[in-house]
Amino acid sequence: MKKFLLSLISLAVLVFVALLVFALWPTSTPKLAPAPDTDQAALIEKGRYLADAGDCTACHTATGGKPFAGGLPIASPIGTLYSSNITPDTASGIGLYSLDNFDRALRHGIAANGNSLYPAMPYPAYGRTTDDDVRALYAYFMHGVAPVQAENRANDVPWPLSMRWPLAIWRKVFAPSPEAVAFNRARYPDAQVARGAYLVQGLGHCGSCHTPRAITLQEKALDESGAEFLSGGPVIDGWLAVNLRGNPADGLGSWSKDDIVATLRSARSATHAVLGGAMGDVVVHSTQHLNDADLQAVAAYLKTLPASERQVSSFKADPATAKALAAGQEGSRGAELYVDNCAACHRTNGQGEERVFPKIAGNSSVLSEDPVSMIRLVLAGSKLPATETAPSQLGMPGFAWRMSDEEVAQLLTFIRSSWGNQAPAVNAGQVAQMRATLPKESPAVSRTDIAKP
């Protein structure tokens, strides 16, 4: 027995040493040649546009902070991470980064000091970025961004999870090299679809949120060759990253290209959803700044994605609910709660008001298998972001103060089974779980707030 234990310990030590050597072995990356002589102002402007497409602001600008100075807390399964300063400040930012340093961080996940970056930085997606676009981004961050002296904040990750060398193992095992995933336009016969694929898979890094992840935290697919690509991701700040595939109920199957473009430009569309939460921020900082051709390209690509195999919900328009409510026939507590709290805006026919109050009948968020976003919306409310084409910040109040867990569940079960909606029922336990995550100062408004015009 003693010999067996010694053999087991020896094997464990050998495995550990092998992993450590694997992790610490330097990663060689191709040198990226500088940009050829070109109009520097045009190159910087191109980089600015690409930084908008990549939504760099979202993570690298703290609330109330200066652009790209970092410090934004990012929740992760291992603790809180803080984004880094990516301004060209030479003391605390990336001012001393060479083009090669910049490329290794952006596309390979390797910082200038050789440390592997946490995959909160979506370098597996950015690996698809072309050399020319990397050069433009570098020109922008070095010459188009104001330097800010702001020391990077230490991550709040407990030891031993705070050790960096295991990240190198993750990077080498799960993050494909840029050479392996270099974008191939020839794969897409249609030039518009090809451009949309490049933006969605690469700088847009849509899969980072909208694709499910394995237990080892890598995305299960990085492009449409995997059936789970963009089929819906994790819950982020209480909002579900929805299915972007062609499912007719909880995906984009019933959306037109124009619906997608309008939503990405203004966070609202005439016939479908309005956006809040994390995706509202994406529209504000990223997609509203894209030109029409690129928005049309993104929409064209997304509409090529077939429905995922798992289709739990369905929708077939049915006037029965609208007729019953109009006649005052409220057959359930959920129906009563809807008439008392929701019908003034969303109407008894569930159609809402175009570009103001989203329709509920056939709404893909309403029909999502996981009702977490709807629960959060009812409890805490939400506010539409102000965009250049739709500056009004309309909002929905929260009803946490007014409804019990059981009542919220009854209301949402009614909504998810009326006007032709067919989605799983909601239970009080699900509501209680979400309510417990809301901070005391959450947007669940008070009676005084409700009374304000």
Phi, psi and omega in degrees: 000319180297318178297321180298315180297319179296321178295320180295317179296318179298318179296318180297319179296317180297318179297316180299314180298319179298316179296320180295317178296317179300317182291319187273349179296126185301143176264120178273130179234147180298142176286134178265120182291145178301161179295141176295164179306123183206176177291108185298320180297319179293322180294318179295318180294322176298319178296322178300315180298318180292325177295325174295316179299325179276356179053044181298330180301323188305318183261330189261011174233117180285157177303121182078002183268175179278150184306128173067013181276000175074194179092003179283127177288134180235117180289138177220166180298342183251359180142187181268126176258153177238128183295154186267161176283115179246024171280165182278027173295132186280342182268317186239352181250217184248023183300334179265003179291132169280170175303321180294318175303315182298314180297318181297323179288314186291311188256342184246347180074031181236120180288168182299331180276003178094350178291146174281139179279150172296144181288008166299330169283117190280053181294335174299328176278316181297344177302339179280350183296136182288160178302317182297321180289326176296317179298320180293318178298319179298316179299319180294311184290335179274329188234351182247358181245137180286132177292140180229126176280104181209107181296141178291137182274138179295140179292148178263071181236123183289151174287141011268000182295342181282349179295136186275331188298328176296336178296328178295323177295314179301314182299315184288332182271319191250342181259110181294149180290150177305327179295326182284332184246016180310133186294131182247099181297331182296343179292340183241106183301328181271125184296323180293316178297321179298316179296318179296320178298318180299316181289317183291314184283330187260254186303322179295338181036046182299325181294339181301329177253321192266005176246134178297154182246153177283172180298336178269011168077000174279151176297140183287343176203144180253353175203184187291355176291343175256131185296339182268000179299124178060026180272010180114133185243206185281175175275128181238116181054035178089358180247137179277132173284110195282168177289126179252012179271187189276021178297131186291334183264297186258013178238210182256017183300324181266001179273141171272168175301321180295325176300315181296314180299313181299320181291319179290334181274324189230359183070017177202153177225164185290329188243353183230231193274166163243152189249141172222194177062210185298323182289331174298321177295323178299317179296315182298313187267343187231284196293332179293342181269356178282149179285166186298323181297319180289322177296319177296323179294316178301314180298317180299318179293313181301326181286352175275347184281124179288167178295146174287158186294325183279112180231094185275326185255165177207165177214131171216114187311132181218119184282358188300316181297313181300318180295318181294316181293321179296330180272002180077019180265089182260095189277000182211164176296325178299319178295318178299316179296323179295313181297319183288328190242338191239330191294333181301325180261315187267357174069155180289344177269001177071015185263350178060206177230131186308127176064008180236296178246116187296148175287151180259327179293116178077011180289126185295329177289321177299324186270003179300142180303316178268118185275014189303319181296319180292323177297313180298319180298314180293319182288312190249351182073184180196165179226134176292137177287150174276126179237169183299323182267350179214079189284350183286127178266074178287153182215165174243130179288159174270155183239021180300325181287341191253333185240143173282170177302318181295321180292319176299318179297318179294318179299310183291326176296321176297312181299320184279003179226023183233164180060015183103354175292139174223098180221157183304148179293159178252141179245161184298329179297321178296321180293316180300321180298317179290318181301324182292339181272347184281132178293159181302326181265028181294168180291012174291102194286158179270172178298324179297318179296322180299324186284345182290147180289000000 
